[in-house]
Structures are given as C-alpha cells and as structure tokens.
XYZ file of N, CA, C and O in Angstrom:
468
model
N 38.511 11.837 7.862
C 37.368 11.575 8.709
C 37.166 10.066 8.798
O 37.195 9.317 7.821
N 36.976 9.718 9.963
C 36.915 8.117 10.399
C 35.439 7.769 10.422
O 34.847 8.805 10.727
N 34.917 7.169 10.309
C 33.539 6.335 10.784
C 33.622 5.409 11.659
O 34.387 4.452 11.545
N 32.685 5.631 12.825
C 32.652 4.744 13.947
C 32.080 3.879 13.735
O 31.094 4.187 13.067
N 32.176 2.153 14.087
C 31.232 1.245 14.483
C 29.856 1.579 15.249
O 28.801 1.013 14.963
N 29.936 2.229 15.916
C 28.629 2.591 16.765
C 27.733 3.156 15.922
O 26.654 3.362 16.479
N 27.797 3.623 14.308
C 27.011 4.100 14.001
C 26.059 3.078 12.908
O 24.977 3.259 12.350
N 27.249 1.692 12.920
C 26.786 0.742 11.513
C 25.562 -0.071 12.560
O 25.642 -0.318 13.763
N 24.588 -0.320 11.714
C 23.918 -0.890 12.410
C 23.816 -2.929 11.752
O 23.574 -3.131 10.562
N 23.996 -3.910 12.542
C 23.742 -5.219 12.175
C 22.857 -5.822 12.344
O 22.156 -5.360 13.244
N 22.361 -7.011 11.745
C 21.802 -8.127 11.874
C 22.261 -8.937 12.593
O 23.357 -9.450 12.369
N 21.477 -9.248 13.679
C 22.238 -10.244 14.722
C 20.562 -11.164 15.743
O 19.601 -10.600 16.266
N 20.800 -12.291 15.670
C 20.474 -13.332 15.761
C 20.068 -13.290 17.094
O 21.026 -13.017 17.818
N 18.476 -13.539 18.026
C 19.173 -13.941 19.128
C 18.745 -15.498 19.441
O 18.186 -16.040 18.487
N 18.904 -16.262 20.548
C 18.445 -17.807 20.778
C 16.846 -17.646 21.566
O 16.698 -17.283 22.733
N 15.788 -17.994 20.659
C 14.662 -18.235 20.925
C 13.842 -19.720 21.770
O 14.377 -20.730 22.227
N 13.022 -19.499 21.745
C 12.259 -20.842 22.847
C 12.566 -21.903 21.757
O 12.025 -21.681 20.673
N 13.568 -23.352 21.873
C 13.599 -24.763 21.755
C 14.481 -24.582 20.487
O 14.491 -25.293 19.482
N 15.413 -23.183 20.827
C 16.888 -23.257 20.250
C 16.322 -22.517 18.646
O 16.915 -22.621 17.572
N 15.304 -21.938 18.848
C 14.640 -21.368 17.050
C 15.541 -19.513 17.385
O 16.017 -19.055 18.423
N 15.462 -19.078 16.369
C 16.671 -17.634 15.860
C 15.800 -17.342 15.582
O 14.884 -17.926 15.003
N 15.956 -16.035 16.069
C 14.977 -14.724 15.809
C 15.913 -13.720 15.440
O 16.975 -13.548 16.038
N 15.426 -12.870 14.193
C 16.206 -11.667 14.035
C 16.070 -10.275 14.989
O 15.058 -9.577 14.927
N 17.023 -10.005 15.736
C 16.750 -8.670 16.802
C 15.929 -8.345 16.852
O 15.152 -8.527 17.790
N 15.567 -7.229 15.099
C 14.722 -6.153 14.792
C 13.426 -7.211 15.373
O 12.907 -6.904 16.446
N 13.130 -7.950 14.933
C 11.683 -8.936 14.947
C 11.765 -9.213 16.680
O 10.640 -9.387 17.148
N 12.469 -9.257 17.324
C 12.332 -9.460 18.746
C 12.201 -7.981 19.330
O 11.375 -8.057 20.239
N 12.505 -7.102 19.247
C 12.171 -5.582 19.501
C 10.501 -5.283 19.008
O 9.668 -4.803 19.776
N 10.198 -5.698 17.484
C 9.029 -4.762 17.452
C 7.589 -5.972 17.985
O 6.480 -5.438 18.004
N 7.643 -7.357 18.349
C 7.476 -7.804 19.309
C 6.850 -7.822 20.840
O 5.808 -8.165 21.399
N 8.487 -7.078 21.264
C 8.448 -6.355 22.581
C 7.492 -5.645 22.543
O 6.563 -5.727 23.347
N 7.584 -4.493 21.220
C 7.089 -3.128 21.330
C 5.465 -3.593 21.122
O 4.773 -3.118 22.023
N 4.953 -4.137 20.474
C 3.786 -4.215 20.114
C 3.501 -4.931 21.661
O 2.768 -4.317 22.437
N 3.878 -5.755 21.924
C 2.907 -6.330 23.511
C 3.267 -5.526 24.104
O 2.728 -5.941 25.130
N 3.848 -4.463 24.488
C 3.988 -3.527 25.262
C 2.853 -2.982 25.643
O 3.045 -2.188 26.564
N 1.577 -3.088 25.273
C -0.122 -2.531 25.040
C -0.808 -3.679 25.648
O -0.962 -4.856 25.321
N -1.332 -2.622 27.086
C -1.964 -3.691 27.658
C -3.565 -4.571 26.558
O -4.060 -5.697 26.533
N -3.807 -3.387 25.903
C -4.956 -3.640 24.920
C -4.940 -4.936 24.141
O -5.771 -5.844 24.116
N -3.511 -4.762 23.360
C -2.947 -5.851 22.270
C -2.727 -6.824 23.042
O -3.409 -7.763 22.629
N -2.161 -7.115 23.921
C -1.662 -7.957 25.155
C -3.525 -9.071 24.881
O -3.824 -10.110 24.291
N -4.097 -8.283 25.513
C -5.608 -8.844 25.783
C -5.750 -9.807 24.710
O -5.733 -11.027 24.868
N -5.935 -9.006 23.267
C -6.546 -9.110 21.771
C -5.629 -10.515 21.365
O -6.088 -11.386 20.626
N -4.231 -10.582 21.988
C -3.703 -11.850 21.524
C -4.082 -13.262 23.028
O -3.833 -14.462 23.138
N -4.605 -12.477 23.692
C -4.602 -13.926 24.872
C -6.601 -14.291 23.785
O -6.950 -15.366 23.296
N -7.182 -13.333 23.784
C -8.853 -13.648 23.445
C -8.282 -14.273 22.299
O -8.330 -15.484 22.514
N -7.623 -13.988 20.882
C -7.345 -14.672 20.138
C -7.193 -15.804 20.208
O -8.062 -16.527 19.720
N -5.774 -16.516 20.982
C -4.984 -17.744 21.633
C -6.637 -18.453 21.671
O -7.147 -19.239 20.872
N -7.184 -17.860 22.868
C -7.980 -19.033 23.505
C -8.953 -19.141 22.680
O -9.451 -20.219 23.005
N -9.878 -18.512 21.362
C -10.453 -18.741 20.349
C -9.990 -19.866 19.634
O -10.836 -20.745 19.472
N -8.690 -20.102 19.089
C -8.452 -20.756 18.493
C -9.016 -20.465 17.110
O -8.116 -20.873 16.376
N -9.806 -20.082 16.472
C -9.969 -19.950 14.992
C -10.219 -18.410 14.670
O -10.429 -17.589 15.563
N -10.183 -18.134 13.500
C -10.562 -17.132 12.981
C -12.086 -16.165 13.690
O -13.253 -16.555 13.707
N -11.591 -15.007 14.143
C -12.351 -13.881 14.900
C -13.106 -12.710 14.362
O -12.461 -11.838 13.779
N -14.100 -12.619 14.461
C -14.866 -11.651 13.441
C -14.293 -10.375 14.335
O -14.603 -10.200 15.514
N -13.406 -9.513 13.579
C -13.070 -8.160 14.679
C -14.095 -7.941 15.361
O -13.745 -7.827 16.536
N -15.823 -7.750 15.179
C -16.806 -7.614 16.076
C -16.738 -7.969 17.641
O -16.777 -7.375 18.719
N -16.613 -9.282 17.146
C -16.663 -10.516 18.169
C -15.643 -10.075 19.117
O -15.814 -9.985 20.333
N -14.309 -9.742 18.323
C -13.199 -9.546 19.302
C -13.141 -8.080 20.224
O -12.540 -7.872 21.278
N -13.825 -7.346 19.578
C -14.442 -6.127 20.089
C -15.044 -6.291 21.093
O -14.788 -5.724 22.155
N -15.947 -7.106 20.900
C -17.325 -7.426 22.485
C -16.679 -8.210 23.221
O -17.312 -8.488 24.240
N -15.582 -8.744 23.140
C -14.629 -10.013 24.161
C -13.959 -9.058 24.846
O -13.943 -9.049 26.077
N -13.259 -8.045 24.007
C -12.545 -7.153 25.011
C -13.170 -6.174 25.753
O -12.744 -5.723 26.816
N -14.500 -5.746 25.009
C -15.205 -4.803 26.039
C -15.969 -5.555 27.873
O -16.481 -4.910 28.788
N -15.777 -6.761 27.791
C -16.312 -7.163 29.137
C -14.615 -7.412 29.947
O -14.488 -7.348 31.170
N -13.585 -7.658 29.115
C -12.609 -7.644 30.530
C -12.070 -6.102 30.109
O -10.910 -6.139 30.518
N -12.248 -4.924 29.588
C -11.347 -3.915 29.979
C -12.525 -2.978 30.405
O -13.488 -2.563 29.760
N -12.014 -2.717 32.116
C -12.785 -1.764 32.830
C -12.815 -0.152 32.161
O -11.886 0.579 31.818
N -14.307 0.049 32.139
C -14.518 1.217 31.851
C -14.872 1.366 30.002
O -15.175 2.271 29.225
N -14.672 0.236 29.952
C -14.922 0.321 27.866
C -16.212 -0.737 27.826
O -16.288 -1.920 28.156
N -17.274 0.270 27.236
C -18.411 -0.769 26.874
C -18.841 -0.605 26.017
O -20.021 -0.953 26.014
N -18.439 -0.138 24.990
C -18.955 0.595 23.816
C -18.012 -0.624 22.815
O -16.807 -0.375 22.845
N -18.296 -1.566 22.168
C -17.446 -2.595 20.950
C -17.579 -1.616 19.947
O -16.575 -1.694 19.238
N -18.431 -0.622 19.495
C -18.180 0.047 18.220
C -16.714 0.841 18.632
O -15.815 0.643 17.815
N -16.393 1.645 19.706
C -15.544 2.514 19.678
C -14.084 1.364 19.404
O -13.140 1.534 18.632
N -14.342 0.238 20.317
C -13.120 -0.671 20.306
C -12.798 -1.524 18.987
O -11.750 -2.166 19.054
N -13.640 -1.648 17.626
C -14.110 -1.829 17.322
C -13.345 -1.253 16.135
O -12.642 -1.880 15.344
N -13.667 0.340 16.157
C -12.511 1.315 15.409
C -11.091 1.133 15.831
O -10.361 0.542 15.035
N -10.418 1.687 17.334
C -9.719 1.043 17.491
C -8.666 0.040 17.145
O -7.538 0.309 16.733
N -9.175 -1.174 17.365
C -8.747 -2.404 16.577
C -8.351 -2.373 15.663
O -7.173 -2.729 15.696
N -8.874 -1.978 14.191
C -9.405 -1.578 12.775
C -7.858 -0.803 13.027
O -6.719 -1.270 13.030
N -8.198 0.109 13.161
C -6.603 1.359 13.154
C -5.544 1.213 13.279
O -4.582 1.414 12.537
N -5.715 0.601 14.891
C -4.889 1.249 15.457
C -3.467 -0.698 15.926
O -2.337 -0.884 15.475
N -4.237 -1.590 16.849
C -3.889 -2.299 16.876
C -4.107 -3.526 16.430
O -3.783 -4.423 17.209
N -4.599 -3.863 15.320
C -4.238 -5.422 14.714
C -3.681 -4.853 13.815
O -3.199 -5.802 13.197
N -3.150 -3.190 12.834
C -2.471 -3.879 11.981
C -1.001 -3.813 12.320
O -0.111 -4.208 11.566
N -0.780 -3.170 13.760
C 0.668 -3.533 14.109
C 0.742 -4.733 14.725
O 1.892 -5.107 14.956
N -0.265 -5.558 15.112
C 0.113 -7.007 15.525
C -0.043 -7.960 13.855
O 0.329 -9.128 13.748
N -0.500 -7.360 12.993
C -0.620 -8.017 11.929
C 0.598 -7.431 11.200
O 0.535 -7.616 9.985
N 1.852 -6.675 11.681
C 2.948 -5.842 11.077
C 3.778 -6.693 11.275
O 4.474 -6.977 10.300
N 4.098 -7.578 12.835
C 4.930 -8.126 13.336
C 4.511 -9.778 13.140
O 4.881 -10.640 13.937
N 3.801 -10.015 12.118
C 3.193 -11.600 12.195
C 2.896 -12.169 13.116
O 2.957 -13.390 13.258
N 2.319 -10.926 14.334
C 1.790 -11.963 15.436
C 0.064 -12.464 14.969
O -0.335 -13.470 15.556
N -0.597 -12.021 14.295
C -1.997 -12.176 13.874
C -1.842 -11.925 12.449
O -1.044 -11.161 11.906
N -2.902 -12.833 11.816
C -3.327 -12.786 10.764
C -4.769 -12.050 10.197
O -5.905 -12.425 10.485
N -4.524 -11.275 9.600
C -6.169 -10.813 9.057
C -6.846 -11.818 7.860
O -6.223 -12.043 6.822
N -8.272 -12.430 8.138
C -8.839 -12.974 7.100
C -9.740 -12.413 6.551
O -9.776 -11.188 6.670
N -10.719 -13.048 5.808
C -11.851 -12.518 5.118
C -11.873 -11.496 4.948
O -12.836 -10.881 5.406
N -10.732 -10.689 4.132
C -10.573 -9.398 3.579
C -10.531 -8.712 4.964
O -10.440 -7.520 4.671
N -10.542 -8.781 5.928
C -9.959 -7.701 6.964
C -11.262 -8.046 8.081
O -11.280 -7.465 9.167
N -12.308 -9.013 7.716
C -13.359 -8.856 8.523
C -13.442 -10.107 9.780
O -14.551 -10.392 10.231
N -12.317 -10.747 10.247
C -12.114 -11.722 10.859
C -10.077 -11.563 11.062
O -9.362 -11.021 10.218
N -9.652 -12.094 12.163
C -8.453 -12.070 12.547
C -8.199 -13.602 13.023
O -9.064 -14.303 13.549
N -6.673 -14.059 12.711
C -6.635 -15.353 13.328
C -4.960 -14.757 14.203
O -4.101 -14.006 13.741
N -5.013 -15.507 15.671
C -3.619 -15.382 16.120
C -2.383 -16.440 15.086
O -2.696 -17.499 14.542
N -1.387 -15.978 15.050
C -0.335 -16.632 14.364
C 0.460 -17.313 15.371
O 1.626 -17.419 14.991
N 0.227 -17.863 16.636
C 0.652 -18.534 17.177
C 2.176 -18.722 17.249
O 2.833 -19.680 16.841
N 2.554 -17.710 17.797
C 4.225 -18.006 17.208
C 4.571 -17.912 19.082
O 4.040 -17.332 20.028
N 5.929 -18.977 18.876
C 6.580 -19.334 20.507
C 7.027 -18.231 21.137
O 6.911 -18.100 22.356
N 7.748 -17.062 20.128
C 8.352 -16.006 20.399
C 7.076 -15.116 21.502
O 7.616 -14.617 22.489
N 5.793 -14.928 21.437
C 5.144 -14.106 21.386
C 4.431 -14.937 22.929
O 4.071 -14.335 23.941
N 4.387 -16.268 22.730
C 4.142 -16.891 24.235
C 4.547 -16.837 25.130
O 3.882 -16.833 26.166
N 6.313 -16.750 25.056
C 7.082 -16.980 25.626
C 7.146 -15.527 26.373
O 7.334 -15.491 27.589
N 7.004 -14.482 25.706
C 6.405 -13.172 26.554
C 5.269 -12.823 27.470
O 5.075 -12.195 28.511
N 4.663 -13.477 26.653
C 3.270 -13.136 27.466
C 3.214 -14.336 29.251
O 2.616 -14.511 30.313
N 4.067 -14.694 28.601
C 4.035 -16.099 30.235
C 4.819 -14.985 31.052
O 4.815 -15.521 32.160
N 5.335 -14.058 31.183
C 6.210 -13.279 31.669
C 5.299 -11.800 32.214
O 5.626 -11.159 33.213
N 4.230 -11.486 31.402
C 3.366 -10.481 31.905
C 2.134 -10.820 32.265
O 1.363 -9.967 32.705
C-alpha cells in the first residue's frame, strides 16, 4: 500500500503586505473569521477607536450601523460568544481587563483585506 502526497498536509509560507510571511493556516482562518459581515464591522469600530473598548461600548457602536439590531444587550451576548473570541483566536483583537474591554491588534494582514471588502 502506497501513500499519496495529497493526503500529507504542509506548512507553507505565503508573501504578505511589505514582503512579511504569513503561515497559510493563519491566512485561511483570517479569511474565515472576516468572512462575517458582523466581525468585519467590530474590527473597522475597533481600528477607528484606537484604544481599548469596553465590549458595551462596542455593542452600542454596532447597534446604530447594523440595520434592524437595537438591542446592545443581545449584541452584547453575541460578541461575548460568539465573535471576539474567534477574532481573539486568530490575533486579530485582543481582550483586556479580564474580558471586559477589547483592543484591535492591528495587524497588516487583516487591513490589507478589509481594503478589499
């Protein structure tokens, strides 16, 4: 019995914004996480904060630009659950003050997408 290449899986490198290496896997889950128009939002309100975000705060920022959500407690949970800790999975955000404030991690990889959507 032979084993195929197609089944080994590698580490492979790709060329990032101003010649910086990114590992695949880290450029896939990336992708996958801005793939959410929600998260998408949560890292531009972040960006333009500039400092550390009381999840509250970031709750009531997103409830005035996403149509049809006015409720910050529900978004609020949300957040909490569902999306900062997969943007906090992929080091695009940082959680502070024990979980009660978020800072963006500012990384080129994650700009360089969002200039694109």
């Amino acid at each position: 019995m032979t084993t195929s290449n197609a089944n080994q899986h590698k580490r492979t490198t790709v060329e990032g914004v101003g010649g910086n290496r990114y590992e695949e896997g880290r450029v896939d889950a990336v992708f996958d996480v801005l793939s959410d128009a929600r998260r998408r939002r949560v890292v531009r309100v972040l960006r333009d904060h500039g400092d550390a975000t009381p999840v509250s705060d970031l709750a009531a920022a997103l409830a005035v630009r996403e149509p049809g959500e006015h409720e910050p407690e529900r978004l609020t949970v949300s957040l909490r659950h569902v999306h900062l800790p997969k943007l906090e999975a992929t080091g695009v955000v940082e959680m502070v003050d024990d979980g009660a404030a978020v800072r963006y991690g500012d990384a080129p990889l994650v700009e360089t997408l969002l200039e694109q959507v």
